[in-house]
XYZ file of C-alpha atoms in Angstrom:
711
model
C 0.148 -0.067 0.034
C 1.709 3.239 -1.325
C 1.045 6.474 0.958
C -0.077 9.647 -0.366
C 3.367 10.875 -1.174
C 2.450 14.309 -2.027
C 0.720 14.807 1.345
C 3.600 13.367 3.349
C 6.284 15.442 1.586
C 3.881 18.509 1.704
C 4.020 18.246 5.768
C 7.501 17.320 5.848
C 8.759 20.126 3.908
C 5.797 22.569 4.481
C 4.773 23.023 1.070
C 1.444 22.791 -0.634
C 0.128 19.549 -1.608
C -0.744 20.813 -5.117
C 2.665 22.066 -5.926
C 4.279 18.946 -4.513
C 2.139 16.662 -6.614
C 2.774 18.444 -9.822
C 6.367 18.528 -8.922
C 6.383 14.714 -8.616
C 4.452 14.518 -11.857
C 7.068 16.334 -13.627
C 9.989 14.540 -12.221
C 8.278 10.986 -12.869
C 7.846 12.167 -16.447
C 11.658 12.369 -17.005
C 12.047 16.044 -16.298
C 15.378 17.020 -14.332
C 15.538 19.287 -11.357
C 17.140 22.227 -13.284
C 14.534 22.193 -16.142
C 11.713 22.020 -13.681
C 13.223 24.922 -11.436
C 13.741 27.312 -14.652
C 10.945 26.350 -17.109
C 8.104 25.081 -14.902
C 7.531 27.651 -12.280
C 3.805 27.800 -12.862
C 3.401 24.210 -12.083
C 5.527 24.020 -9.049
C 4.466 27.420 -7.579
C 8.091 28.730 -8.101
C 9.885 26.191 -6.173
C 13.701 26.533 -6.265
C 16.242 23.892 -7.184
C 16.931 23.182 -3.487
C 13.078 22.578 -2.722
C 12.617 20.460 -5.814
C 15.613 18.174 -5.085
C 14.425 17.902 -1.509
C 10.936 16.668 -2.911
C 12.761 14.107 -5.258
C 15.103 12.855 -2.421
C 12.180 12.435 0.022
C 9.778 10.714 -2.712
C 12.735 8.106 -3.278
C 12.681 7.642 0.531
C 9.151 7.058 0.803
C 9.268 4.533 -2.246
C 12.036 2.765 -0.608
C 9.730 2.267 2.510
C 7.007 1.005 0.427
C 9.298 -1.352 -1.337
C 10.504 -2.863 2.090
C 6.955 -2.878 3.281
C 6.227 -5.282 0.373
C 9.186 -7.443 1.049
C 8.330 -7.803 4.671
C 4.677 -8.641 4.067
C 5.824 -11.367 1.436
C 8.465 -12.703 4.044
C 5.954 -13.094 7.060
C 3.222 -14.388 4.469
C 5.440 -17.049 3.217
C 6.181 -18.128 6.825
C 2.475 -18.571 7.319
C 2.496 -15.907 10.093
C 0.639 -13.124 8.657
C -2.526 -12.107 10.687
C -4.962 -9.349 9.619
C -3.822 -7.278 12.472
C -0.246 -7.847 11.857
C -0.797 -6.777 8.104
C -2.612 -3.758 9.249
C 0.112 -2.826 11.460
C 2.684 -3.212 8.796
C 0.554 -1.197 6.306
C 0.420 1.699 8.873
C 4.101 1.840 9.659
C 5.629 5.063 7.984
C 9.284 4.704 8.456
C 11.968 1.810 7.919
C 12.734 1.821 11.628
C 9.224 1.343 12.556
C 9.011 -1.400 9.902
C 12.146 -3.149 11.107
C 11.016 -3.240 14.617
C 7.718 -4.817 13.652
C 9.488 -7.442 11.214
C 12.392 -8.104 13.809
C 10.630 -11.118 15.482
C 9.797 -12.732 12.172
C 13.308 -12.077 10.604
C 15.120 -15.176 9.390
C 18.106 -15.368 11.819
C 21.081 -17.256 12.574
C 20.784 -20.074 15.416
C 20.760 -17.990 18.740
C 20.685 -18.904 22.516
C 17.038 -18.453 22.251
C 16.335 -20.552 19.068
C 18.539 -23.479 20.437
C 16.388 -23.240 23.761
C 13.256 -23.220 21.931
C 14.572 -26.388 19.864
C 15.036 -28.087 23.196
C 11.086 -27.487 23.875
C 11.704 -24.809 26.384
C 9.285 -22.051 24.692
C 6.192 -23.213 26.898
C 8.339 -22.743 30.102
C 9.263 -19.146 28.769
C 5.291 -18.494 28.512
C 4.518 -19.841 31.904
C 7.386 -17.608 33.379
C 6.007 -14.598 31.696
C 2.869 -15.119 33.170
C 4.621 -14.576 36.846
C 2.101 -16.350 38.989
C 4.324 -19.406 39.752
C 5.839 -19.758 43.326
C 7.800 -22.887 42.596
C 9.853 -22.257 39.652
C 12.217 -25.178 40.333
C 9.169 -27.542 40.163
C 7.870 -25.955 37.198
C 11.386 -26.171 35.355
C 11.707 -29.846 36.428
C 8.816 -30.728 34.146
C 11.091 -29.828 31.221
C 14.104 -31.846 32.123
C 14.725 -34.123 29.034
C 18.522 -35.591 28.928
C 17.746 -36.447 25.316
C 17.186 -32.950 24.358
C 20.021 -31.759 26.320
C 18.111 -30.398 29.215
C 19.732 -32.132 32.404
C 18.617 -30.033 35.162
C 15.974 -27.403 36.250
C 18.482 -24.674 36.252
C 19.463 -25.494 32.642
C 15.801 -25.575 31.651
C 15.322 -21.959 33.596
C 18.440 -20.740 31.826
C 17.053 -21.543 28.385
C 13.799 -19.999 29.119
C 15.358 -16.773 30.352
C 17.306 -16.934 26.848
C 13.962 -17.131 25.032
C 12.516 -14.388 27.339
C 15.628 -12.222 26.578
C 15.298 -12.302 22.819
C 11.604 -11.505 23.285
C 12.205 -8.329 25.068
C 15.042 -7.258 22.619
C 12.687 -7.736 19.993
C 9.512 -6.124 21.464
C 8.648 -2.752 19.611
C 7.670 -0.887 22.629
C 10.885 -1.891 24.448
C 12.937 -0.856 21.684
C 11.001 2.512 21.555
C 11.515 3.176 25.207
C 15.307 2.344 25.112
C 15.583 4.422 21.592
C 14.005 7.395 23.479
C 16.137 6.975 26.390
C 19.364 7.183 24.129
C 17.963 10.134 22.359
C 17.589 11.895 25.643
C 20.711 10.728 27.603
C 23.266 8.736 25.416
C 26.651 9.772 25.486
C 29.492 9.600 22.673
C 32.537 8.275 24.489
C 36.159 7.695 22.909
C 39.021 6.278 24.597
C 42.507 5.321 23.197
C 43.306 1.727 22.677
C 46.411 1.559 25.148
C 48.485 -0.702 22.874
C 48.189 1.804 20.023
C 48.627 5.257 22.075
C 52.083 5.705 20.348
C 50.542 5.756 16.679
C 47.365 7.323 17.535
C 49.022 10.889 17.915
C 46.531 12.775 15.465
C 43.529 11.460 17.491
C 44.970 12.784 20.755
C 41.997 15.127 21.423
C 39.824 11.927 21.852
C 42.102 9.842 23.867
C 39.362 10.273 26.701
C 36.462 12.185 25.527
C 32.722 12.262 26.419
C 29.809 14.348 25.301
C 25.986 14.213 24.492
C 25.831 11.884 21.499
C 23.241 13.908 19.412
C 24.946 17.259 20.089
C 28.391 16.334 18.778
C 29.313 18.067 15.688
C 29.911 16.502 12.311
C 33.600 16.875 12.132
C 34.091 15.473 15.576
C 31.826 12.324 14.982
C 33.805 11.537 11.733
C 37.136 12.025 13.368
C 36.153 9.365 16.159
C 34.598 7.036 13.907
C 37.927 7.370 11.564
C 39.985 6.560 14.707
C 37.828 3.493 15.602
C 37.981 1.967 12.011
C 41.811 2.404 12.275
C 41.600 0.270 15.614
C 43.144 3.260 17.466
C 40.111 4.514 19.444
C 37.225 2.701 21.222
C 34.116 4.455 20.612
C 30.938 3.929 22.588
C 27.421 5.251 22.582
C 25.384 4.666 25.668
C 23.714 6.169 28.762
C 25.814 7.270 31.415
C 24.308 4.473 33.413
C 22.012 1.482 32.621
C 19.791 1.844 35.733
C 17.001 4.075 33.910
C 16.652 1.662 30.974
C 16.533 -1.527 33.209
C 13.795 0.233 35.472
C 11.621 1.133 32.504
C 11.965 -2.083 30.940
C 11.235 -4.075 34.307
C 7.943 -1.610 34.579
C 7.012 -3.193 31.007
C 7.742 -6.950 31.607
C 8.012 -7.485 35.258
C 4.794 -7.718 37.556
C 4.133 -9.101 41.068
C 6.786 -10.318 43.420
C 6.911 -14.101 42.739
C 9.902 -16.173 42.027
C 8.932 -16.519 38.360
C 9.044 -12.650 38.475
C 12.712 -12.775 39.405
C 13.244 -15.247 36.542
C 11.757 -12.534 34.118
C 13.804 -9.740 35.686
C 16.854 -11.628 35.258
C 15.999 -12.318 31.636
C 15.193 -8.458 31.116
C 18.533 -7.386 32.508
C 20.144 -9.846 30.160
C 18.117 -9.283 27.194
C 18.871 -5.423 27.677
C 22.612 -5.772 28.138
C 23.538 -8.446 25.746
C 20.960 -7.747 23.148
C 18.915 -4.684 23.067
C 21.567 -2.272 24.174
C 24.037 -3.355 21.571
C 21.390 -3.238 18.947
C 20.126 0.417 19.754
C 23.834 1.205 20.185
C 24.487 0.300 16.577
C 21.208 1.929 15.381
C 22.465 5.145 16.896
C 25.998 4.804 15.603
C 24.296 4.595 12.019
C 22.271 7.543 12.940
C 25.188 9.699 14.116
C 27.228 8.541 11.015
C 24.472 9.618 8.589
C 23.954 12.757 10.340
C 27.615 13.383 10.215
C 27.922 12.423 6.529
C 24.809 14.611 5.470
C 26.674 17.772 7.294
C 30.073 16.892 5.937
C 28.574 16.507 2.351
C 26.717 19.755 2.707
C 29.843 21.449 3.594
C 31.664 20.037 0.522
C 28.620 20.713 -1.834
C 28.725 24.294 -0.702
C 32.253 24.546 -1.173
C 32.076 22.814 -4.542
C 29.326 25.341 -5.624
C 31.484 28.266 -4.671
C 34.244 26.807 -6.400
C 32.713 25.967 -9.901
C 31.036 29.394 -9.812
C 34.538 31.150 -9.128
C 35.106 34.390 -11.376
C 36.316 33.218 -14.940
C 38.983 35.384 -16.354
C 37.463 34.980 -20.013
C 39.118 34.299 -23.348
C 42.357 35.397 -22.877
C 46.129 34.298 -24.265
C 47.412 32.455 -21.288
C 51.043 31.438 -20.159
C 50.361 28.622 -17.617
C 53.198 27.276 -15.258
C 53.150 24.118 -13.198
C 56.083 24.885 -10.628
C 58.589 22.730 -9.408
C 62.097 22.962 -7.651
C 64.240 19.890 -9.006
C 61.782 18.830 -11.984
C 61.584 22.349 -13.201
C 58.741 24.418 -14.202
C 56.410 23.089 -16.964
C 55.290 26.140 -19.223
C 52.340 26.182 -21.780
C 50.903 28.586 -23.826
C 47.051 28.617 -24.869
C 45.186 30.640 -27.032
C 41.849 32.419 -26.294
C 39.943 29.027 -26.793
C 42.305 27.185 -24.560
C 44.107 25.240 -27.183
C 47.718 24.362 -26.657
C 50.191 26.424 -28.768
C 53.522 25.585 -27.179
C 55.229 23.945 -24.159
C 58.622 24.143 -22.523
C 60.244 23.432 -19.355
C 62.390 25.963 -17.272
C 64.675 25.433 -14.265
C 65.077 28.658 -12.409
C 65.816 26.996 -8.945
C 68.903 25.120 -10.045
C 71.405 27.821 -10.384
C 71.875 31.651 -10.857
C 72.384 30.937 -14.361
C 69.015 28.726 -14.680
C 67.168 31.620 -13.073
C 68.357 34.142 -15.696
C 67.748 31.722 -18.632
C 64.308 31.139 -17.064
C 63.406 34.840 -17.030
C 64.673 35.130 -20.505
C 62.514 32.283 -21.726
C 59.340 33.798 -20.043
C 60.037 37.212 -21.421
C 60.349 35.800 -25.060
C 57.211 33.608 -24.764
C 55.199 36.439 -23.456
C 56.297 38.394 -26.444
C 55.998 35.737 -29.120
C 52.560 34.566 -28.049
C 51.179 37.955 -26.822
C 50.447 36.607 -23.552
C 47.683 38.317 -21.794
C 47.900 36.650 -18.293
C 50.040 34.360 -16.487
C 48.653 31.442 -14.552
C 50.903 29.989 -11.762
C 49.866 26.610 -9.807
C 49.837 27.515 -5.955
C 51.583 24.343 -4.967
C 55.213 23.338 -4.637
C 57.485 26.502 -5.638
C 54.445 28.314 -6.370
C 55.599 31.483 -4.577
C 58.988 31.382 -5.681
C 57.828 31.075 -9.196
C 55.679 34.050 -8.811
C 58.626 36.001 -7.515
C 60.378 35.127 -10.407
C 57.698 36.166 -12.859
C 57.215 39.475 -11.185
C 61.047 40.186 -11.698
C 60.771 39.796 -15.456
C 60.859 42.728 -17.732
C 57.757 42.760 -20.213
C 56.905 45.522 -22.756
C 53.357 44.976 -21.788
C 53.070 43.491 -18.434
C 50.424 40.636 -18.364
C 48.419 40.012 -15.172
C 49.860 37.471 -12.981
C 47.662 35.136 -11.208
C 48.240 32.361 -8.472
C 45.686 29.321 -9.459
C 44.756 26.334 -7.232
C 46.208 23.177 -8.242
C 44.013 20.892 -6.336
C 42.747 17.932 -8.661
C 45.065 19.160 -11.567
C 47.358 16.094 -11.044
C 44.224 14.033 -10.927
C 42.953 15.316 -14.504
C 46.319 14.961 -16.036
C 46.597 11.384 -15.266
C 42.798 10.679 -16.367
C 41.371 9.472 -19.539
C 39.949 12.525 -20.305
C 43.376 14.327 -20.460
C 44.802 11.566 -22.433
C 41.907 11.745 -24.808
C 42.492 15.635 -25.324
C 46.310 15.620 -25.319
C 47.592 11.901 -26.165
C 50.894 13.146 -27.506
C 51.853 14.789 -24.201
C 52.587 13.787 -20.977
C 51.118 14.472 -17.509
C 53.438 17.486 -16.710
C 51.974 19.330 -19.862
C 48.349 18.172 -19.348
C 48.723 19.478 -15.584
C 49.761 23.089 -16.841
C 47.082 23.116 -19.251
C 44.698 22.534 -16.752
C 45.772 25.292 -14.399
C 45.800 27.778 -17.519
C 42.374 26.704 -18.511
C 41.106 27.055 -14.780
C 41.900 30.713 -14.966
C 40.107 31.283 -18.069
C 36.978 29.547 -16.818
C 36.908 27.455 -13.861
C 33.718 25.590 -14.353
C 34.641 24.152 -18.021
C 37.864 22.760 -16.506
C 36.731 21.697 -13.238
C 33.892 19.500 -14.725
C 36.674 17.247 -16.183
C 37.787 16.191 -12.448
C 36.006 13.913 -10.054
C 34.545 16.409 -7.666
C 35.978 14.373 -4.673
C 39.394 14.928 -5.824
C 39.005 18.763 -5.999
C 39.767 18.977 -2.070
C 37.358 21.462 -0.786
C 35.704 19.226 1.887
C 36.239 17.658 5.203
C 36.556 13.544 5.573
C 35.395 13.081 2.275
C 36.779 9.593 2.308
C 34.767 8.783 5.467
C 31.388 9.651 4.536
C 28.857 7.696 2.502
C 30.381 7.527 -0.974
C 27.170 7.161 -2.967
C 25.376 10.134 -1.032
C 28.425 11.960 -1.721
C 28.567 11.355 -5.275
C 24.963 12.048 -5.918
C 25.063 15.320 -3.949
C 28.056 16.649 -5.556
C 26.756 15.575 -9.001
C 23.570 17.568 -8.131
C 25.948 20.676 -7.564
C 27.868 20.245 -10.669
C 24.541 19.983 -12.780
C 22.992 22.957 -10.998
C 26.439 25.142 -11.690
C 26.594 24.165 -15.340
C 23.062 24.717 -16.171
C 22.739 28.117 -14.125
C 25.608 29.458 -16.142
C 24.631 27.873 -19.516
C 26.833 26.323 -22.072
C 28.004 27.303 -25.565
C 26.947 24.355 -27.832
C 29.608 24.714 -30.465
C 32.553 24.974 -28.001
C 31.747 22.919 -25.009
C 33.769 19.668 -24.144
C 32.182 16.266 -23.973
C 32.541 16.536 -20.153
C 30.761 19.876 -19.826
C 27.871 19.059 -21.972
C 27.414 15.835 -20.104
C 26.100 17.745 -17.046
C 23.632 19.540 -19.333
C 19.933 18.897 -18.116
C 18.692 15.867 -20.186
C 21.923 15.061 -22.165
C 24.372 12.881 -19.928
C 27.664 11.146 -21.520
C 26.179 9.408 -24.431
C 24.313 12.155 -25.938
C 27.274 14.665 -25.163
C 29.745 12.237 -27.163
C 26.934 12.263 -30.017
C 26.791 15.860 -30.090
C 30.707 16.376 -30.173
C 30.564 13.741 -32.973
C 28.047 15.447 -34.595
C 29.999 18.777 -34.651
C 33.186 16.988 -35.883
C 31.331 15.450 -38.835
C 28.834 18.194 -39.852
C 30.612 21.445 -38.523
C 29.145 23.940 -35.901
C 25.553 23.940 -34.969
C 23.669 26.635 -36.624
C 20.745 26.959 -34.257
C 19.327 25.106 -31.524
C 16.742 23.169 -33.616
C 19.717 21.236 -35.357
C 20.100 19.388 -32.291
C 17.326 17.251 -33.154
C 19.473 15.765 -35.950
C 21.877 14.227 -33.243
C 21.799 10.610 -32.989
C 19.212 9.568 -30.253
C 18.479 12.972 -29.103
C 14.751 13.094 -29.138
C 12.085 15.733 -28.409
C 12.198 14.890 -24.703
C 16.047 15.349 -24.417
C 15.601 18.649 -26.642
C 13.041 19.755 -24.357
C 15.194 19.325 -21.251
C 18.526 20.852 -22.610
C 17.644 23.286 -24.927
C 17.301 26.427 -22.826
C 20.413 25.784 -21.199
C 22.583 25.598 -24.616
C 23.590 28.720 -26.415
C 24.412 29.104 -30.078
C 26.253 32.277 -30.260
C 26.317 32.461 -34.059
C 22.763 31.416 -34.445
C 20.519 33.582 -37.049
C 17.750 33.396 -34.157
C 18.933 35.877 -31.528
C 16.793 33.943 -28.962
C 19.485 30.936 -29.228
C 22.021 32.956 -27.308
C 19.725 33.566 -24.492
C 18.078 31.298 -21.836
C 14.631 31.723 -23.341
C 13.525 28.120 -24.021
C 12.308 27.382 -27.823
C 8.720 26.417 -26.767
C 8.439 30.217 -25.944
C 9.854 31.783 -29.052
C 6.338 32.054 -30.480
C 5.364 34.032 -27.592
C 8.367 36.174 -27.769
C 7.659 36.681 -31.387
C 4.093 37.819 -30.443
C 5.386 40.301 -28.025
C 7.731 41.909 -30.671
C 4.758 42.229 -33.031
C 2.521 43.900 -30.458
C 5.237 46.711 -30.088
C 5.658 46.723 -34.226
C 9.403 45.324 -34.229
C 11.226 41.975 -34.639
C 12.741 39.883 -31.848
C 16.255 41.186 -32.357
C 14.912 44.908 -32.298
C 13.040 44.221 -29.189
C 16.177 42.906 -27.620
C 18.161 45.725 -28.689
C 15.624 48.597 -27.425
C 14.661 48.918 -23.860
C 11.982 51.424 -24.541
C 10.092 49.176 -26.588
C 10.387 46.312 -23.936
C 9.040 48.933 -21.420
C 5.895 49.345 -23.469
C 4.939 45.604 -23.060
C 2.328 44.747 -20.515
C 3.226 41.362 -19.883
C 0.238 40.668 -17.878
C -1.505 40.517 -21.462
C 0.381 37.365 -22.411
C -0.402 35.185 -19.290
C -1.999 32.110 -20.246
C -2.503 28.754 -17.933
C 0.866 27.368 -19.115
C 2.900 30.484 -19.077
C 2.457 32.719 -16.079
C 4.163 35.775 -14.737
C 7.092 34.089 -13.450
C 7.860 32.689 -16.683
C 6.991 35.902 -18.392
C 9.459 37.769 -15.838
C 12.333 35.738 -16.812
C 11.812 36.072 -20.149
C 11.885 39.969 -19.931
C 15.084 39.658 -17.939
C 16.418 37.378 -20.851
C 15.846 40.115 -23.404
C 17.325 42.661 -21.273
C 20.954 40.729 -20.948
C 20.717 37.658 -23.362
C 22.706 34.740 -21.810
C 23.890 36.732 -18.905
C 26.796 34.879 -16.814
C 25.638 34.723 -13.134
C 29.219 34.645 -12.029
C 30.936 37.496 -10.513
C 33.451 39.677 -12.434
C 37.116 38.584 -12.099
C 39.381 40.382 -9.589
C 42.899 40.306 -9.411
C 44.553 39.482 -6.051
C 48.243 39.525 -4.921
C 49.645 37.998 -1.763
C 51.777 40.104 0.496
C 55.198 40.015 -0.943
C 57.176 40.358 2.231
C 56.053 36.656 3.118
C 56.658 33.373 0.957
C 57.203 30.724 3.615
C 55.950 29.901 7.093
C 58.970 31.027 8.722
C 58.533 34.692 7.455
C 55.267 34.998 9.544
C 55.123 36.587 12.951
C 52.305 36.867 15.468
C 50.584 40.167 14.727
C 50.879 40.464 10.981
C 48.029 41.507 8.997
C 47.917 39.998 5.712
C 45.676 39.370 2.700
C 44.467 35.833 1.880
C 42.278 33.518 -0.040
C 39.672 31.174 1.492
C 40.706 27.955 0.237
C 38.416 25.461 2.388
C 35.345 25.878 4.651
C 34.499 23.463 7.421
C 32.091 23.293 10.466
C 34.889 24.608 12.728
C 36.222 27.454 10.650
C 37.829 28.339 7.354
C 41.249 27.781 5.924
C 43.068 30.741 4.262
C 45.989 30.629 2.074
C 48.231 33.598 2.989
C 51.016 32.361 0.384
C 53.381 30.493 2.668
C 52.415 26.940 1.382
C 50.592 26.206 4.369
C 47.050 27.575 4.837
C 46.237 29.035 8.333
C 42.966 28.277 10.134
C 40.425 30.941 11.076
C 38.348 29.126 13.772
C 34.669 29.912 13.692
C 35.040 31.759 16.960
C 37.548 34.031 15.208
C 35.442 34.988 12.270
C 34.289 38.674 11.631
C 30.889 37.723 12.813
C 31.888 35.464 15.954
C 28.167 34.922 16.840
C 27.587 32.918 13.514
C 28.095 29.145 14.041
C 28.448 28.332 10.455
C 31.391 29.701 8.673
C 29.761 29.593 5.422
C 27.510 32.495 6.486
C 30.527 34.559 7.049
C 32.862 33.771 3.995
C 32.912 31.958 0.748
C 35.386 29.798 -1.062
C 37.918 31.915 -2.833
C 36.829 34.934 -1.072
C 39.747 37.589 -0.629
C 40.105 38.204 3.178
C 42.308 40.026 5.579
C 43.516 38.102 8.446
C 45.824 38.623 11.464
C 48.467 35.926 12.500
C 47.793 35.079 16.266
C 49.939 31.976 16.435
C 52.616 30.196 14.248
C 53.655 26.655 15.368
C 56.642 25.755 13.236
C 57.271 22.385 14.638
C 53.734 21.205 13.600
C 53.447 23.698 10.828
C 50.252 25.264 11.977
C 49.107 28.830 11.519
C 46.406 30.267 13.727
C 44.596 33.367 12.173
C 41.794 35.835 13.123
C 39.421 38.032 11.357
C 38.030 39.798 14.210
C 38.929 43.412 14.953
C 40.195 44.108 11.332
């Protein structure tokens, strides 16, 4: 029995039932989140991408519950134990936890102490003890002594009966809920070092003897402790401070009267709690804490990735990109305005005075010959030293000089994508090309790299990898579609993230370009192999054809609204192009006249914005940044120094800032400019230029503490 998904989602997300139902219908018809958010605002009631994705994710969870419900019903039915009452109870369950609690007594399991006792015929004894009226339990148990079945004494019979009762207690849904609520209210997350591993557990020293309320523990601390436990260096436990309240609660449920049989039940309850129920609930809470920590870590990672992908592009410039190195030299590549490789060479400025002089002469010659407009320098090893070298060069026209993040460049250079792009060049050339292209257009280049490898998260290897992949993929898709993609120049990798396309169609589009030449307009997409009307509907609005004879192909106006725009243009006596070029004509249009059931004010307002600034890039304009030239290594730092920096990573506990010394410093959340905000993402963004003060330099541990307060 499927629940009313729209009603459940509506109540959970505080949205209207009709808009949720229409959103579900669109998603289930094959529409993508970006398409629904951008081009179906009337249907969704103007929901944004985040809300639509939340509906999609919750819908999937509810469907998972229903699939599990069907499996459980089938399993119990096959056992011949499905009653009308039990069936109704299963039908009413609304969560996986509730379903699993109901199913637990019927779940096929390995042989347990209880099942072995039942095989010995002791289940009736357990039933009689549970009635709790017997005064002479020894005599009662004596009736079940059977040497052939392995029950040799009354005490053995009682022990077996207690095992059966203990398992019943641990599988009782009400008992599990009692203990679950107790854990929710009082459970502590406790961590201790494994004594024999103390010498190798130094990086987990903060958690050698740690205790805090489990459900209040922050994501990064949970993941750190769990990592220590996974590596066998820490022992992590989740439990109430004492077991007294749990045992008392269970005894109130199961123990009645003051008979000897009641004492037997009390013993079974205590055993069932300590041996079965408490470990089960602890494991459940372990998973719950892990899921909570994963979600938070993934949220931080996703937000950082979004900011990185939407970083300001320099644009189409002639670039000299340098991948720095000391011993192996600096790889230099020249790129044209489209990012095509024109020339590559290697300089060795850090081997000798002569090497430095020859390197400077080569850089000057390259800039002169290829009319270089910007120099991109990787910010890794030897990055600041290379920047100093370049700034000492003499140019007739000085290009702009920019330090560029190398995160993930080595992953790209060794990837199949890089080998396909540059089969005749080695990984050093490919890495330098990636650095240069990142300066031109970060989004177009970074989509070629697995998002996990970009290095803007925390504990990315510890979190649920499927959840991380799906979340980061959503971010990339959102960013690519919000910026838009030039159909005739986009790489296969960039095209694959466009709404409705994917890797196979992206490859077909690139093949079509190669065989037939540039696309002349959007409609020509329908000639691409296997790209049908549905895919065209989903992708067309996010693709641009700059040289199209239809000016709307250069905008985010969807082809399904071209006729409407033409109607608008005719209403003021002009062409579509004339309407786009003349603001006074656009101001004369009363868009309310063009409202239809399918196209309301939200879409019409979007159309007018596009006519005003067709294909406007939502990314901010590029701004040149320079580190303090007086510091280039950690030894140059002194407490009290005020320096410019770039935010390189944001975590729950603060932000890491590059001040140009090959070691990022930490601005703890308490040292943010607005220290009352607990989420650093509310104060800074990735790649933001900030001013910081050095508060501590630990040369031995290579740690830099920074503050933004009071500046």
